[in-house]
């Protein structure tokens, strides 16, 4: 046992006791998750609402010098849930334009590689290539992930991403231009900005 409280929709095994946040078994230990779960629980208990917390599509970011952000399933989770044959995984290794114009060299030495950042979309083929996972490693990953989280929660497809005009030059734009799939074996590294 982890010492955490098992609960279904924040309901413990005692009818009048509920739990939210870090104390819950198998839930994300993130303050915004606890806040949203608490808001929804309060609305159900005191406002007649029925909306449940969706723990499956919680966007999150690791704020390291090169940020990592994700929403939805990891590739491994997607394979386990849907089978590899039902997925298409789009990838790109890239260098943001801001790195080309801002401090690219220091004493004549390039400090950032051409393919230091990474973008990945995981799509579910049988459902019109609905996007079920987004992963980004690069500057402003938290902002990028938060922006796309709404679209993914609303059921965005790869075609929705492809037909969206990207804002140039942003790192989020990379997701509107993804063409290379992992299964193709094509080199997904881009040169330059």
PDB file of C-alpha atoms in Angstrom:
ATOM      1  CA  UNK A   1       0.000   0.000   0.000  1.00  0.00           C
ATOM      2  CA  UNK A   2       1.113   3.547  -0.725  1.00  0.00           C
ATOM      3  CA  UNK A   3      -0.617   5.004   2.308  1.00  0.00           C
ATOM      4  CA  UNK A   4      -2.815   7.077   0.026  1.00  0.00           C
ATOM      5  CA  UNK A   5      -6.605   7.042   0.028  1.00  0.00           C
ATOM      6  CA  UNK A   6      -8.425   5.055  -2.648  1.00  0.00           C
ATOM      7  CA  UNK A   7     -11.474   6.913  -3.942  1.00  0.00           C
ATOM      8  CA  UNK A   8     -13.845   6.916  -6.873  1.00  0.00           C
ATOM      9  CA  UNK A   9     -14.722  10.441  -7.989  1.00  0.00           C
ATOM     10  CA  UNK A  10     -13.224  11.717  -4.718  1.00  0.00           C
ATOM     11  CA  UNK A  11     -15.675   9.496  -2.751  1.00  0.00           C
ATOM     12  CA  UNK A  12     -13.942   7.332  -0.118  1.00  0.00           C
ATOM     13  CA  UNK A  13     -15.360   4.079   1.244  1.00  0.00           C
ATOM     14  CA  UNK A  14     -17.182   6.166   3.888  1.00  0.00           C
ATOM     15  CA  UNK A  15     -20.276   7.756   2.360  1.00  0.00           C
ATOM     16  CA  UNK A  16     -19.842  11.214   3.876  1.00  0.00           C
ATOM     17  CA  UNK A  17     -16.040  11.495   3.552  1.00  0.00           C
ATOM     18  CA  UNK A  18     -14.390  12.765   0.386  1.00  0.00           C
ATOM     19  CA  UNK A  19     -10.737  13.258  -0.497  1.00  0.00           C
ATOM     20  CA  UNK A  20      -8.943  15.436  -3.047  1.00  0.00           C
ATOM     21  CA  UNK A  21      -5.379  16.292  -3.940  1.00  0.00           C
ATOM     22  CA  UNK A  22      -2.124  14.601  -2.985  1.00  0.00           C
ATOM     23  CA  UNK A  23      -3.760  12.154  -0.557  1.00  0.00           C
ATOM     24  CA  UNK A  24      -5.550  10.297  -3.381  1.00  0.00           C
ATOM     25  CA  UNK A  25      -4.265   6.971  -4.670  1.00  0.00           C
ATOM     26  CA  UNK A  26      -3.145   6.997  -8.335  1.00  0.00           C
ATOM     27  CA  UNK A  27      -3.774  10.702  -8.943  1.00  0.00           C
ATOM     28  CA  UNK A  28      -1.435  13.486 -10.023  1.00  0.00           C
ATOM     29  CA  UNK A  29       0.193  15.371  -7.169  1.00  0.00           C
ATOM     30  CA  UNK A  30      -0.366  18.809  -8.686  1.00  0.00           C
ATOM     31  CA  UNK A  31      -1.969  21.798  -6.970  1.00  0.00           C
ATOM     32  CA  UNK A  32      -4.108  22.761  -9.995  1.00  0.00           C
ATOM     33  CA  UNK A  33      -5.491  19.200 -10.096  1.00  0.00           C
ATOM     34  CA  UNK A  34      -6.531  19.434  -6.422  1.00  0.00           C
ATOM     35  CA  UNK A  35      -8.095  22.856  -6.987  1.00  0.00           C
ATOM     36  CA  UNK A  36     -10.108  21.717 -10.033  1.00  0.00           C
ATOM     37  CA  UNK A  37     -11.191  18.481  -8.302  1.00  0.00           C
ATOM     38  CA  UNK A  38     -12.269  20.504  -5.248  1.00  0.00           C
ATOM     39  CA  UNK A  39     -14.252  22.958  -7.357  1.00  0.00           C
ATOM     40  CA  UNK A  40     -16.046  20.146  -9.169  1.00  0.00           C
ATOM     41  CA  UNK A  41     -16.696  18.206  -5.932  1.00  0.00           C
ATOM     42  CA  UNK A  42     -18.107  21.322  -4.272  1.00  0.00           C
ATOM     43  CA  UNK A  43     -20.372  21.964  -7.255  1.00  0.00           C
ATOM     44  CA  UNK A  44     -21.652  18.361  -7.079  1.00  0.00           C
ATOM     45  CA  UNK A  45     -22.196  18.406  -3.317  1.00  0.00           C
ATOM     46  CA  UNK A  46     -23.744  21.858  -2.987  1.00  0.00           C
ATOM     47  CA  UNK A  47     -24.791  23.013  -6.432  1.00  0.00           C
ATOM     48  CA  UNK A  48     -26.496  20.026  -8.017  1.00  0.00           C
ATOM     49  CA  UNK A  49     -23.817  19.618 -10.689  1.00  0.00           C
ATOM     50  CA  UNK A  50     -22.760  16.225 -12.086  1.00  0.00           C
ATOM     51  CA  UNK A  51     -19.419  17.004 -13.791  1.00  0.00           C
ATOM     52  CA  UNK A  52     -16.568  14.725 -12.643  1.00  0.00           C
ATOM     53  CA  UNK A  53     -12.848  15.493 -12.592  1.00  0.00           C
ATOM     54  CA  UNK A  54     -11.025  14.228 -15.706  1.00  0.00           C
ATOM     55  CA  UNK A  55      -7.693  12.902 -14.456  1.00  0.00           C
ATOM     56  CA  UNK A  56      -6.749  11.527 -17.887  1.00  0.00           C
ATOM     57  CA  UNK A  57      -5.892  14.697 -19.791  1.00  0.00           C
ATOM     58  CA  UNK A  58      -4.109  16.834 -17.225  1.00  0.00           C
ATOM     59  CA  UNK A  59      -1.443  19.050 -18.803  1.00  0.00           C
ATOM     60  CA  UNK A  60       1.808  19.301 -16.906  1.00  0.00           C
ATOM     61  CA  UNK A  61       5.270  20.769 -17.333  1.00  0.00           C
ATOM     62  CA  UNK A  62       8.667  20.162 -15.799  1.00  0.00           C
ATOM     63  CA  UNK A  63      10.298  23.570 -15.438  1.00  0.00           C
ATOM     64  CA  UNK A  64      13.907  22.640 -16.127  1.00  0.00           C
ATOM     65  CA  UNK A  65      16.276  24.880 -18.155  1.00  0.00           C
ATOM     66  CA  UNK A  66      14.837  23.192 -21.276  1.00  0.00           C
ATOM     67  CA  UNK A  67      11.168  22.729 -20.335  1.00  0.00           C
ATOM     68  CA  UNK A  68       9.216  19.508 -20.907  1.00  0.00           C
ATOM     69  CA  UNK A  69       5.442  19.552 -21.226  1.00  0.00           C
ATOM     70  CA  UNK A  70       2.836  16.897 -21.919  1.00  0.00           C
ATOM     71  CA  UNK A  71      -0.881  16.278 -22.022  1.00  0.00           C
ATOM     72  CA  UNK A  72      -2.683  13.005 -22.647  1.00  0.00           C
ATOM     73  CA  UNK A  73      -1.096   9.603 -22.961  1.00  0.00           C
ATOM     74  CA  UNK A  74       2.559   8.729 -23.224  1.00  0.00           C
ATOM     75  CA  UNK A  75       3.496   6.601 -26.220  1.00  0.00           C
ATOM     76  CA  UNK A  76       3.878   3.560 -23.949  1.00  0.00           C
ATOM     77  CA  UNK A  77       0.449   4.117 -22.362  1.00  0.00           C
ATOM     78  CA  UNK A  78      -1.138   4.595 -25.785  1.00  0.00           C
ATOM     79  CA  UNK A  79       0.367   1.334 -27.084  1.00  0.00           C
ATOM     80  CA  UNK A  80      -0.839  -0.546 -24.005  1.00  0.00           C
ATOM     81  CA  UNK A  81      -4.345   0.921 -24.306  1.00  0.00           C
ATOM     82  CA  UNK A  82      -4.918   0.891 -28.089  1.00  0.00           C
ATOM     83  CA  UNK A  83      -2.207  -1.284 -29.660  1.00  0.00           C
ATOM     84  CA  UNK A  84       0.704   0.002 -31.715  1.00  0.00           C
ATOM     85  CA  UNK A  85      -1.049  -0.760 -35.016  1.00  0.00           C
ATOM     86  CA  UNK A  86      -3.818   1.722 -34.119  1.00  0.00           C
ATOM     87  CA  UNK A  87      -1.469   4.641 -33.500  1.00  0.00           C
ATOM     88  CA  UNK A  88       0.448   7.133 -35.581  1.00  0.00           C
ATOM     89  CA  UNK A  89       3.225   9.024 -33.832  1.00  0.00           C
ATOM     90  CA  UNK A  90       4.475  12.256 -35.416  1.00  0.00           C
ATOM     91  CA  UNK A  91       7.857  13.599 -34.321  1.00  0.00           C
ATOM     92  CA  UNK A  92      10.245  16.442 -34.967  1.00  0.00           C
ATOM     93  CA  UNK A  93      13.632  17.465 -33.621  1.00  0.00           C
ATOM     94  CA  UNK A  94      14.030  21.182 -34.182  1.00  0.00           C
ATOM     95  CA  UNK A  95      15.760  24.400 -33.233  1.00  0.00           C
ATOM     96  CA  UNK A  96      13.515  27.362 -32.352  1.00  0.00           C
ATOM     97  CA  UNK A  97      14.055  30.487 -34.413  1.00  0.00           C
ATOM     98  CA  UNK A  98      14.618  32.512 -31.242  1.00  0.00           C
ATOM     99  CA  UNK A  99      17.779  30.491 -30.677  1.00  0.00           C
ATOM    100  CA  UNK A 100      19.109  31.457 -34.114  1.00  0.00           C
ATOM    101  CA  UNK A 101      18.817  35.169 -33.552  1.00  0.00           C
ATOM    102  CA  UNK A 102      19.473  35.389 -29.825  1.00  0.00           C
ATOM    103  CA  UNK A 103      22.826  34.288 -28.400  1.00  0.00           C
ATOM    104  CA  UNK A 104      23.479  31.467 -30.896  1.00  0.00           C
ATOM    105  CA  UNK A 105      27.209  31.878 -30.530  1.00  0.00           C
ATOM    106  CA  UNK A 106      29.403  32.643 -27.580  1.00  0.00           C
ATOM    107  CA  UNK A 107      32.981  33.546 -28.456  1.00  0.00           C
ATOM    108  CA  UNK A 108      32.454  31.952 -31.864  1.00  0.00           C
ATOM    109  CA  UNK A 109      31.163  28.656 -30.439  1.00  0.00           C
ATOM    110  CA  UNK A 110      27.598  27.526 -31.139  1.00  0.00           C
ATOM    111  CA  UNK A 111      25.904  26.840 -27.811  1.00  0.00           C
ATOM    112  CA  UNK A 112      22.675  25.259 -29.022  1.00  0.00           C
ATOM    113  CA  UNK A 113      22.432  22.340 -31.414  1.00  0.00           C
ATOM    114  CA  UNK A 114      20.147  22.305 -34.455  1.00  0.00           C
ATOM    115  CA  UNK A 115      17.956  19.477 -33.133  1.00  0.00           C
ATOM    116  CA  UNK A 116      17.917  20.139 -29.376  1.00  0.00           C
ATOM    117  CA  UNK A 117      14.118  20.436 -29.072  1.00  0.00           C
ATOM    118  CA  UNK A 118      11.499  17.749 -29.611  1.00  0.00           C
ATOM    119  CA  UNK A 119       7.816  17.663 -30.547  1.00  0.00           C
ATOM    120  CA  UNK A 120       5.584  14.576 -30.555  1.00  0.00           C
ATOM    121  CA  UNK A 121       1.908  14.016 -31.354  1.00  0.00           C
ATOM    122  CA  UNK A 122       0.327  10.631 -30.698  1.00  0.00           C
ATOM    123  CA  UNK A 123      -2.825   9.997 -32.715  1.00  0.00           C
ATOM    124  CA  UNK A 124      -5.463   7.260 -32.608  1.00  0.00           C
ATOM    125  CA  UNK A 125      -6.015   6.073 -36.193  1.00  0.00           C
ATOM    126  CA  UNK A 126      -9.495   4.476 -35.841  1.00  0.00           C
ATOM    127  CA  UNK A 127     -10.935   7.752 -34.509  1.00  0.00           C
ATOM    128  CA  UNK A 128      -9.973  10.055 -37.404  1.00  0.00           C
ATOM    129  CA  UNK A 129      -6.453  10.427 -35.968  1.00  0.00           C
ATOM    130  CA  UNK A 130      -7.724  12.016 -32.774  1.00  0.00           C
ATOM    131  CA  UNK A 131      -4.757  13.397 -30.816  1.00  0.00           C
ATOM    132  CA  UNK A 132      -4.383  11.390 -27.599  1.00  0.00           C
ATOM    133  CA  UNK A 133      -0.949  12.623 -26.521  1.00  0.00           C
ATOM    134  CA  UNK A 134       1.230  15.691 -26.986  1.00  0.00           C
ATOM    135  CA  UNK A 135       4.819  16.012 -25.770  1.00  0.00           C
ATOM    136  CA  UNK A 136       7.202  18.916 -26.170  1.00  0.00           C
ATOM    137  CA  UNK A 137      10.754  19.562 -25.040  1.00  0.00           C
ATOM    138  CA  UNK A 138      11.781  23.142 -25.651  1.00  0.00           C
ATOM    139  CA  UNK A 139      11.433  26.749 -24.594  1.00  0.00           C
ATOM    140  CA  UNK A 140       8.019  27.763 -23.254  1.00  0.00           C
ATOM    141  CA  UNK A 141       6.816  24.146 -23.146  1.00  0.00           C
ATOM    142  CA  UNK A 142       4.375  25.002 -20.357  1.00  0.00           C
ATOM    143  CA  UNK A 143       2.684  27.692 -22.439  1.00  0.00           C
ATOM    144  CA  UNK A 144       2.625  25.450 -25.513  1.00  0.00           C
ATOM    145  CA  UNK A 145       1.173  22.516 -23.580  1.00  0.00           C
ATOM    146  CA  UNK A 146      -1.485  24.619 -21.850  1.00  0.00           C
ATOM    147  CA  UNK A 147      -2.623  26.027 -25.175  1.00  0.00           C
ATOM    148  CA  UNK A 148      -2.985  22.661 -26.854  1.00  0.00           C
ATOM    149  CA  UNK A 149      -4.536  20.969 -23.793  1.00  0.00           C
ATOM    150  CA  UNK A 150      -7.907  22.588 -24.488  1.00  0.00           C
ATOM    151  CA  UNK A 151      -7.852  21.434 -28.107  1.00  0.00           C
ATOM    152  CA  UNK A 152      -6.955  17.873 -27.110  1.00  0.00           C
ATOM    153  CA  UNK A 153      -9.649  17.815 -24.425  1.00  0.00           C
ATOM    154  CA  UNK A 154     -12.127  18.905 -27.115  1.00  0.00           C
ATOM    155  CA  UNK A 155     -11.125  15.974 -29.360  1.00  0.00           C
ATOM    156  CA  UNK A 156      -8.762  17.672 -31.825  1.00  0.00           C
ATOM    157  CA  UNK A 157      -7.512  15.532 -34.698  1.00  0.00           C
ATOM    158  CA  UNK A 158      -4.250  15.599 -36.633  1.00  0.00           C
ATOM    159  CA  UNK A 159      -6.130  17.326 -39.451  1.00  0.00           C
ATOM    160  CA  UNK A 160      -7.168  20.077 -37.015  1.00  0.00           C
ATOM    161  CA  UNK A 161      -3.493  20.636 -36.188  1.00  0.00           C
ATOM    162  CA  UNK A 162      -2.511  20.490 -39.895  1.00  0.00           C
ATOM    163  CA  UNK A 163      -5.134  23.035 -40.973  1.00  0.00           C
ATOM    164  CA  UNK A 164      -4.329  25.483 -38.176  1.00  0.00           C
ATOM    165  CA  UNK A 165      -2.157  28.395 -39.243  1.00  0.00           C
ATOM    166  CA  UNK A 166       0.925  28.448 -37.048  1.00  0.00           C
ATOM    167  CA  UNK A 167       2.172  31.651 -35.470  1.00  0.00           C
ATOM    168  CA  UNK A 168       5.649  32.335 -36.812  1.00  0.00           C
ATOM    169  CA  UNK A 169       8.115  32.211 -35.170  1.00  0.00           C
ATOM    170  CA  UNK A 170       6.897  30.252 -32.147  1.00  0.00           C
ATOM    171  CA  UNK A 171       7.752  26.812 -30.833  1.00  0.00           C
ATOM    172  CA  UNK A 172       4.030  25.934 -30.864  1.00  0.00           C
ATOM    173  CA  UNK A 173       4.086  26.364 -34.647  1.00  0.00           C
ATOM    174  CA  UNK A 174       6.049  23.102 -34.867  1.00  0.00           C
ATOM    175  CA  UNK A 175       2.858  21.167 -34.064  1.00  0.00           C
ATOM    176  CA  UNK A 176       1.101  22.612 -37.115  1.00  0.00           C
ATOM    177  CA  UNK A 177       3.828  21.353 -39.454  1.00  0.00           C
ATOM    178  CA  UNK A 178       4.520  17.805 -38.201  1.00  0.00           C
ATOM    179  CA  UNK A 179       4.819  15.378 -41.134  1.00  0.00           C
ATOM    180  CA  UNK A 180       7.368  12.690 -40.157  1.00  0.00           C
ATOM    181  CA  UNK A 181       6.055   9.591 -38.397  1.00  0.00           C
ATOM    182  CA  UNK A 182       8.125   7.271 -36.237  1.00  0.00           C
ATOM    183  CA  UNK A 183       7.046   4.242 -38.252  1.00  0.00           C
ATOM    184  CA  UNK A 184       8.258   5.845 -41.528  1.00  0.00           C
ATOM    185  CA  UNK A 185      11.876   5.660 -40.427  1.00  0.00           C
ATOM    186  CA  UNK A 186      12.516   9.086 -41.986  1.00  0.00           C
ATOM    187  CA  UNK A 187      15.014  11.258 -40.112  1.00  0.00           C
ATOM    188  CA  UNK A 188      12.957  13.792 -38.147  1.00  0.00           C
ATOM    189  CA  UNK A 189      15.890  16.122 -37.410  1.00  0.00           C
ATOM    190  CA  UNK A 190      15.653  19.579 -38.918  1.00  0.00           C
ATOM    191  CA  UNK A 191      18.661  21.689 -39.829  1.00  0.00           C
ATOM    192  CA  UNK A 192      18.782  25.348 -38.929  1.00  0.00           C
ATOM    193  CA  UNK A 193      15.748  27.326 -37.819  1.00  0.00           C
TER     194      UNK A 193
END
